[in-house]
Amino acid sequence: GVYCVLCLPSAKGGVFARDAVGKRKEKHGERRKEGAGEWVGKIVPTILSLLLTLTLATPLLLVFLILFGAPLMTHFAHNLMCVTHMAFLATMPLFYVYGVDPNMWREICSASLPWDGVWGGTVGTMVGAWLGAVPIPLDW
């Protein structure tokens, strides 16, 4: 959550969009003062992306993890912790930056999104999890 608030821009459209009416345009090189409204504008999308990550991404990733061979009954708590960690790394920044716009999520699911820091982190999380699990059956 702290990473989202401090390092990422919030969603441009969709449910998380902020109202820009009445804001003056900044001049080049001018810094904007952050007030209480600015922090609320960052914390509310963070909480919403946290809730969406826990309710949508975690169960979906748990199903994928079990379908790819993780034990269902014997190590369920370990699987749930692994999937929750992966969901926080991979999908929470996506919900925070891209919101819930269906067209954007269509691009995300079809892997046709242009590479940026958020999408690269998601792909890196998934590829890293797969590469970390590939040598397990080799059992050396």
CSV table of C-alpha atoms in Angstrom, one decimal:
chain,number,residue,atom,x,y,z
A,1,GLY,CA,0.0,0.0,0.0
A,2,VAL,CA,2.8,2.4,0.8
A,3,TYR,CA,4.5,1.7,-2.5
A,4,CYS,CA,1.2,2.6,-4.3
A,5,VAL,CA,0.7,5.8,-2.4
A,6,LEU,CA,4.3,7.1,-2.7
A,7,CYS,CA,5.5,5.7,-6.1
A,8,LEU,CA,2.6,5.2,-8.5
A,9,PRO,CA,0.1,7.5,-10.2
A,10,SER,CA,-3.5,6.7,-9.4
A,11,ALA,CA,-6.0,5.5,-12.0
A,12,LYS,CA,-6.7,7.9,-14.9
A,13,GLY,CA,-10.2,6.6,-15.6
A,14,GLY,CA,-12.8,4.2,-14.3
A,15,VAL,CA,-14.1,4.1,-10.7
A,16,PHE,CA,-10.9,5.5,-9.1
A,17,ALA,CA,-10.8,8.7,-11.2
A,18,ARG,CA,-10.5,12.0,-9.4
A,19,ASP,CA,-12.5,15.1,-10.4
A,20,ALA,CA,-10.1,17.6,-12.0
A,21,VAL,CA,-12.7,20.5,-12.2
A,22,GLY,CA,-11.4,23.7,-10.7
A,23,LYS,CA,-7.7,22.8,-10.6
A,24,ARG,CA,-5.3,25.2,-12.1
A,25,LYS,CA,-2.7,24.0,-14.6
A,26,GLU,CA,0.8,23.8,-13.3
A,27,LYS,CA,3.6,25.7,-15.1
A,28,HIS,CA,6.8,23.9,-16.1
A,29,GLY,CA,9.1,23.4,-13.1
A,30,GLU,CA,6.4,24.5,-10.6
A,31,ARG,CA,5.8,22.1,-7.6
A,32,ARG,CA,2.4,21.4,-6.3
A,33,LYS,CA,1.7,21.5,-2.6
A,34,GLU,CA,0.1,18.3,-1.3
A,35,GLY,CA,-2.8,19.0,1.0
A,36,ALA,CA,-5.2,16.7,2.8
A,37,GLY,CA,-7.3,16.2,-0.4
A,38,GLU,CA,-4.3,15.0,-2.2
A,39,TRP,CA,-3.6,12.3,0.4
A,40,VAL,CA,-7.3,11.2,0.4
A,41,GLY,CA,-7.1,11.0,-3.4
A,42,LYS,CA,-4.2,8.5,-3.0
A,43,ILE,CA,-5.4,6.5,0.0
A,44,VAL,CA,-8.9,5.8,-1.2
A,45,PRO,CA,-7.7,4.1,-4.5
A,46,THR,CA,-5.1,2.2,-2.4
A,47,ILE,CA,-7.7,0.8,-0.1
A,48,LEU,CA,-10.0,-0.1,-3.1
A,49,SER,CA,-7.1,-1.8,-4.9
A,50,LEU,CA,-6.2,-3.7,-1.7
A,51,LEU,CA,-9.8,-4.9,-1.4
A,52,LEU,CA,-10.0,-5.9,-5.1
A,53,THR,CA,-6.7,-7.7,-4.8
A,54,LEU,CA,-7.9,-9.7,-1.8
A,55,THR,CA,-11.3,-10.5,-3.2
A,56,LEU,CA,-10.7,-11.0,-6.9
A,57,ALA,CA,-7.0,-11.7,-7.6
A,58,THR,CA,-6.2,-14.0,-4.6
A,59,PRO,CA,-8.9,-16.6,-5.3
A,60,LEU,CA,-8.2,-16.6,-9.0
A,61,LEU,CA,-4.5,-17.0,-8.5
A,62,LEU,CA,-5.2,-19.8,-5.9
A,63,VAL,CA,-7.2,-21.7,-8.5
A,64,PHE,CA,-4.3,-21.3,-11.1
A,65,LEU,CA,-1.7,-22.4,-8.5
A,66,ILE,CA,-3.7,-25.5,-7.6
A,67,LEU,CA,-4.4,-26.3,-11.3
A,68,PHE,CA,-0.6,-26.0,-12.0
A,69,GLY,CA,0.0,-28.7,-9.4
A,70,ALA,CA,0.2,-27.2,-5.9
A,71,PRO,CA,-1.2,-29.6,-3.2
A,72,LEU,CA,-4.8,-28.7,-2.4
A,73,MET,CA,-5.3,-30.3,1.0
A,74,THR,CA,-1.9,-30.8,2.7
A,75,HIS,CA,-0.4,-27.3,2.2
A,76,PHE,CA,-3.4,-25.1,1.7
A,77,ALA,CA,-2.2,-22.4,4.2
A,78,HIS,CA,1.2,-22.2,2.4
A,79,ASN,CA,-0.5,-22.0,-1.0
A,80,LEU,CA,-2.8,-19.2,0.3
A,81,MET,CA,0.2,-17.2,1.7
A,82,CYS,CA,2.1,-17.7,-1.6
A,83,VAL,CA,-0.9,-16.6,-3.7
A,84,THR,CA,-1.6,-13.6,-1.5
A,85,HIS,CA,2.0,-12.5,-1.7
A,86,MET,CA,1.9,-12.9,-5.5
A,87,ALA,CA,-1.4,-11.0,-5.7
A,88,PHE,CA,0.0,-8.1,-3.8
A,89,LEU,CA,3.1,-7.9,-6.0
A,90,ALA,CA,1.4,-8.5,-9.3
A,91,THR,CA,-2.2,-7.1,-9.2
A,92,MET,CA,-2.4,-4.5,-6.5
A,93,PRO,CA,-0.3,-2.0,-8.6
A,94,LEU,CA,-2.4,-2.8,-11.7
A,95,PHE,CA,-5.7,-2.1,-9.8
A,96,TYR,CA,-4.1,1.1,-8.4
A,97,VAL,CA,-2.8,2.5,-11.7
A,98,TYR,CA,-5.3,1.2,-14.3
A,99,GLY,CA,-8.5,1.1,-12.1
A,100,VAL,CA,-11.3,-1.1,-13.2
A,101,ASP,CA,-11.7,0.0,-16.8
A,102,PRO,CA,-12.8,-3.1,-18.8
A,103,ASN,CA,-10.9,-2.1,-21.9
A,104,MET,CA,-7.7,-1.7,-20.0
A,105,TRP,CA,-8.2,-5.1,-18.3
A,106,ARG,CA,-8.8,-6.6,-21.7
A,107,GLU,CA,-5.4,-5.4,-22.7
A,108,ILE,CA,-3.9,-6.7,-19.5
A,109,CYS,CA,-5.4,-10.1,-19.8
A,110,SER,CA,-4.4,-10.4,-23.5
A,111,ALA,CA,-0.8,-9.3,-22.7
A,112,SER,CA,-1.0,-6.5,-25.3
A,113,LEU,CA,-0.3,-3.7,-22.8
A,114,PRO,CA,2.7,-1.5,-23.5
A,115,TRP,CA,5.7,-2.2,-21.2
A,116,ASP,CA,5.9,0.1,-18.2
A,117,GLY,CA,7.0,-0.3,-14.6
A,118,VAL,CA,3.7,-1.7,-13.4
A,119,TRP,CA,3.2,-4.2,-16.2
A,120,GLY,CA,6.8,-5.3,-16.0
A,121,GLY,CA,6.5,-5.9,-12.3
A,122,THR,CA,3.5,-8.1,-12.9
A,123,VAL,CA,5.2,-10.1,-15.7
A,124,GLY,CA,8.3,-10.4,-13.5
A,125,THR,CA,6.3,-11.7,-10.6
A,126,MET,CA,4.6,-14.4,-12.7
A,127,VAL,CA,7.7,-15.4,-14.6
A,128,GLY,CA,9.8,-15.5,-11.4
A,129,ALA,CA,7.3,-17.7,-9.7
A,130,TRP,CA,7.3,-20.1,-12.6
A,131,LEU,CA,11.1,-20.1,-12.9
A,132,GLY,CA,11.3,-20.7,-9.2
A,133,ALA,CA,9.0,-23.7,-9.4
A,134,VAL,CA,10.5,-25.3,-12.6
A,135,PRO,CA,13.5,-27.0,-10.9
A,136,ILE,CA,11.5,-28.5,-8.0
A,137,PRO,CA,10.8,-31.8,-9.8
A,138,LEU,CA,14.5,-32.2,-10.7
A,139,ASP,CA,15.0,-32.9,-7.0
A,140,TRP,CA,18.8,-32.7,-6.7
